[in-house]
mmCIF file of C-alpha atoms in Angstrom:
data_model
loop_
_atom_site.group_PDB
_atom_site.id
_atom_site.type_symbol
_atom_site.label_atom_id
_atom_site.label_comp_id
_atom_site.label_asym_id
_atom_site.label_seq_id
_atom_site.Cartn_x
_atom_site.Cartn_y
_atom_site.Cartn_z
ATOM 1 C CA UNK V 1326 65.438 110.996 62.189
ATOM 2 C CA UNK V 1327 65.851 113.254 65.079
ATOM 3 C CA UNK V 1328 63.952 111.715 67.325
ATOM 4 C CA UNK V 1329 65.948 108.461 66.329
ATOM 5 C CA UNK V 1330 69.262 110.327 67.703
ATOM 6 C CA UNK V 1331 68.233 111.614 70.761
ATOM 7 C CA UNK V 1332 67.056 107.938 71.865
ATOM 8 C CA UNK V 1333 70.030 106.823 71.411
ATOM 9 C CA UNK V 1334 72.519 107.911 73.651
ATOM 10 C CA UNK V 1335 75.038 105.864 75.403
ATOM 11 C CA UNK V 1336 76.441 106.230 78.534
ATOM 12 C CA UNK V 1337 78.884 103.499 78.472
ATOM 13 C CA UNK V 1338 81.304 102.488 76.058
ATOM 14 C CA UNK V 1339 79.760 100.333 73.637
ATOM 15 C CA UNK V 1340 81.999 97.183 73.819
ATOM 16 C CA UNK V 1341 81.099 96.543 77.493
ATOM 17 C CA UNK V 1342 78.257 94.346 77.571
ATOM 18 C CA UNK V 1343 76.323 93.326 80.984
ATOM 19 C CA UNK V 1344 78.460 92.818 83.792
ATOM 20 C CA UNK V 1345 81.514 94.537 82.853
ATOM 21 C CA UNK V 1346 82.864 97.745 84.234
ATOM 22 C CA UNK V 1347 85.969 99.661 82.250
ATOM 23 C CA UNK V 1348 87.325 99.060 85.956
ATOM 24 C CA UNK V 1349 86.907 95.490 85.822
ATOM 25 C CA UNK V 1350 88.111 95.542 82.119
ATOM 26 C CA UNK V 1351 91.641 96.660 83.397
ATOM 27 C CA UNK V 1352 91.727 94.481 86.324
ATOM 28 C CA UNK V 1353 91.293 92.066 83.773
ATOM 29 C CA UNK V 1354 94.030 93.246 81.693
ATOM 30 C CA UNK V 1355 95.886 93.070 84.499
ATOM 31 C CA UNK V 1356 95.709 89.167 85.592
ATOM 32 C CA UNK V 1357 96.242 88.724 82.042
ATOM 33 C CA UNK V 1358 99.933 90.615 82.365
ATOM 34 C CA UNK V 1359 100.980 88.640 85.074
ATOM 35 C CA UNK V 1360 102.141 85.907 83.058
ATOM 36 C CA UNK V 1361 103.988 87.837 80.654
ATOM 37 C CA UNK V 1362 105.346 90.661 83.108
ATOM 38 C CA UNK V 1363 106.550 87.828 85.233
ATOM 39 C CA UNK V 1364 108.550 86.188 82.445
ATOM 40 C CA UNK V 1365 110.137 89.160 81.580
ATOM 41 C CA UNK V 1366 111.045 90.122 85.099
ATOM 42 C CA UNK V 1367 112.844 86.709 85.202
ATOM 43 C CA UNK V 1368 114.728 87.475 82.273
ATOM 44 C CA UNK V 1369 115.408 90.832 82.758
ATOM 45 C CA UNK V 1370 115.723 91.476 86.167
ATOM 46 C CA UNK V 1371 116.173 94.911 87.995
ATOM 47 C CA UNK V 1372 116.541 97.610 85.003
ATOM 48 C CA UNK V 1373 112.484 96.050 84.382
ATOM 49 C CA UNK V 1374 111.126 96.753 87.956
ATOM 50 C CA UNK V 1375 112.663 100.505 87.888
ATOM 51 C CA UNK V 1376 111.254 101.049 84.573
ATOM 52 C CA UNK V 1377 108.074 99.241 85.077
ATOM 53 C CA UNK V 1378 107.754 100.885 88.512
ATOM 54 C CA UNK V 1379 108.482 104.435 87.291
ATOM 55 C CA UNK V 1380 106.291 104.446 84.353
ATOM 56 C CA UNK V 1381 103.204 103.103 86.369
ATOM 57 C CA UNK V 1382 104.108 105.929 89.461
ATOM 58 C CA UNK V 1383 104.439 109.052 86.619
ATOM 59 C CA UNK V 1384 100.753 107.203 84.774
ATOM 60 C CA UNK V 1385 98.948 107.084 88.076
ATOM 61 C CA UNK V 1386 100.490 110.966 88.991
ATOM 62 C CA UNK V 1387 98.893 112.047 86.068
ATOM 63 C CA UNK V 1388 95.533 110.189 86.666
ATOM 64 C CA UNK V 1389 95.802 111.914 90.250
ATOM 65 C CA UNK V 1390 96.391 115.120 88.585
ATOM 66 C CA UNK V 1391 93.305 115.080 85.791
ATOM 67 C CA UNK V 1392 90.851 113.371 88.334
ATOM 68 C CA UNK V 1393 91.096 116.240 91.178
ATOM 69 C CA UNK V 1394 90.934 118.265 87.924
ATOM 70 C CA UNK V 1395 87.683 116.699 86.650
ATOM 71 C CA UNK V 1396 86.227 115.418 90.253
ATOM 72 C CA UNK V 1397 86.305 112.081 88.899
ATOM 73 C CA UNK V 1398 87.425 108.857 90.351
ATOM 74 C CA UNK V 1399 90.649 107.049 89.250
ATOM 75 C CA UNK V 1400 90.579 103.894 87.443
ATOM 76 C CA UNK V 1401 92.961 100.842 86.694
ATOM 77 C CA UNK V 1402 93.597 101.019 83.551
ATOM 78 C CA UNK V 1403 96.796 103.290 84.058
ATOM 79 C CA UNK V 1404 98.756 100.582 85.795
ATOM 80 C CA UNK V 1405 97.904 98.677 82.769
ATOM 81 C CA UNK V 1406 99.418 100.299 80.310
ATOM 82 C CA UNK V 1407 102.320 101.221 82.800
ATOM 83 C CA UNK V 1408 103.234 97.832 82.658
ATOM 84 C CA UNK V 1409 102.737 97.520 78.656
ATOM 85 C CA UNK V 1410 105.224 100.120 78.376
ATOM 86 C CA UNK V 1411 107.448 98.844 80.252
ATOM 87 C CA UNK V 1412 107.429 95.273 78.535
ATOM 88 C CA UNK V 1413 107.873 96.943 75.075
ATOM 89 C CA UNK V 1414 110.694 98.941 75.567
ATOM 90 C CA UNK V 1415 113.963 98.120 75.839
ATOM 91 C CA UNK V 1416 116.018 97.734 79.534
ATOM 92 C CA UNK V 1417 118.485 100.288 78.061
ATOM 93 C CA UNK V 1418 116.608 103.422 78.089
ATOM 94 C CA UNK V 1419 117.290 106.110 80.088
ATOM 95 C CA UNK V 1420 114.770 107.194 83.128
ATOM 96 C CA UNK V 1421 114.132 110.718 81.385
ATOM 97 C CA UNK V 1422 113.041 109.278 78.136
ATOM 98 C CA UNK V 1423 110.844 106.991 79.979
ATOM 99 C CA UNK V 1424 109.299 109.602 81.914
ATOM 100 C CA UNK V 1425 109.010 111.603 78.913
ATOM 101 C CA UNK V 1426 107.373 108.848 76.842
ATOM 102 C CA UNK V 1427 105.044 108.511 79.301
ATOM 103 C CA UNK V 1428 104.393 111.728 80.056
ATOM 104 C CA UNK V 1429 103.738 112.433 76.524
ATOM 105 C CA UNK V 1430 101.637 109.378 75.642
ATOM 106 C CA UNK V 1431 99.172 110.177 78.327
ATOM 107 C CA UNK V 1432 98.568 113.820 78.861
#
C-alpha cells in the first residue's frame, strides 16, 4: 500500500489534462467573460469599469505581494475573478467595501 502512495504523486492539478496549463485555463476564462463583461458594461456603464478596474488592480497587488513572497511567477487567473466580482455585485457599492471584499476573499 505504501509503495502504491508514493507512486502516485501529482504535480499538476488533476483536472488539467494534456495541453492545458492553469495559465491557459484562465486565459480561457477570460475570452469566455468577454461576452458577458461586455454586456454588462453596456448596460451599466462607468460605476462597472471603476469597480471592475479596482477589484482586478487590489487582486493582481496581492498576487504581486504573495509571488515576491513565494518566488513564484504570477498567473491569470486573478484578473479572472476580478472581473467575476465585479459582474456579481451590484454598481452601488462603495469602493471600500469592494476593496475589502476583495481583499478578504483572496488573502
Amino acid at each position: 500500500m505504501r509503495a502504491i502512495l508514493t507512486r502516485s504523486t501529482i504535480n499538476r492539478p488533476p483536472h488539467l489534462r494534456g495541453v492545458w496549463s492553469v495559465n491557459r485555463a484562465a486565459f480561457t476564462t477570460l475570452i469566455c467573460l468577454a461576452p458577458p463583461l461586455g454586456v454588462t458594461l453596456l448596460d451599466k456603464g462607468l460605476p462597472l469599469i471603476i469597480i471592475a478596474s479596482m477589484s482586478v488592480v487590489i487582486i493582481v497587488g496581492w498576487q504581486l505581494v504573495f509571488s515576491l513572497l513565494r518566488q513564484r511567477r504570477i498567473g491569470w487567473d486573478g484578473i479572472g475573478t476580478g472581473i467575476l466580482f465585479a459582474l456579481i455585485v451590484g454598481d452601488a457599492i462603495p469602493l471600500w467595501q469592494v476593496a475589502l471584499a476583495i481583499t478578504f476573499g483572496i488573502v
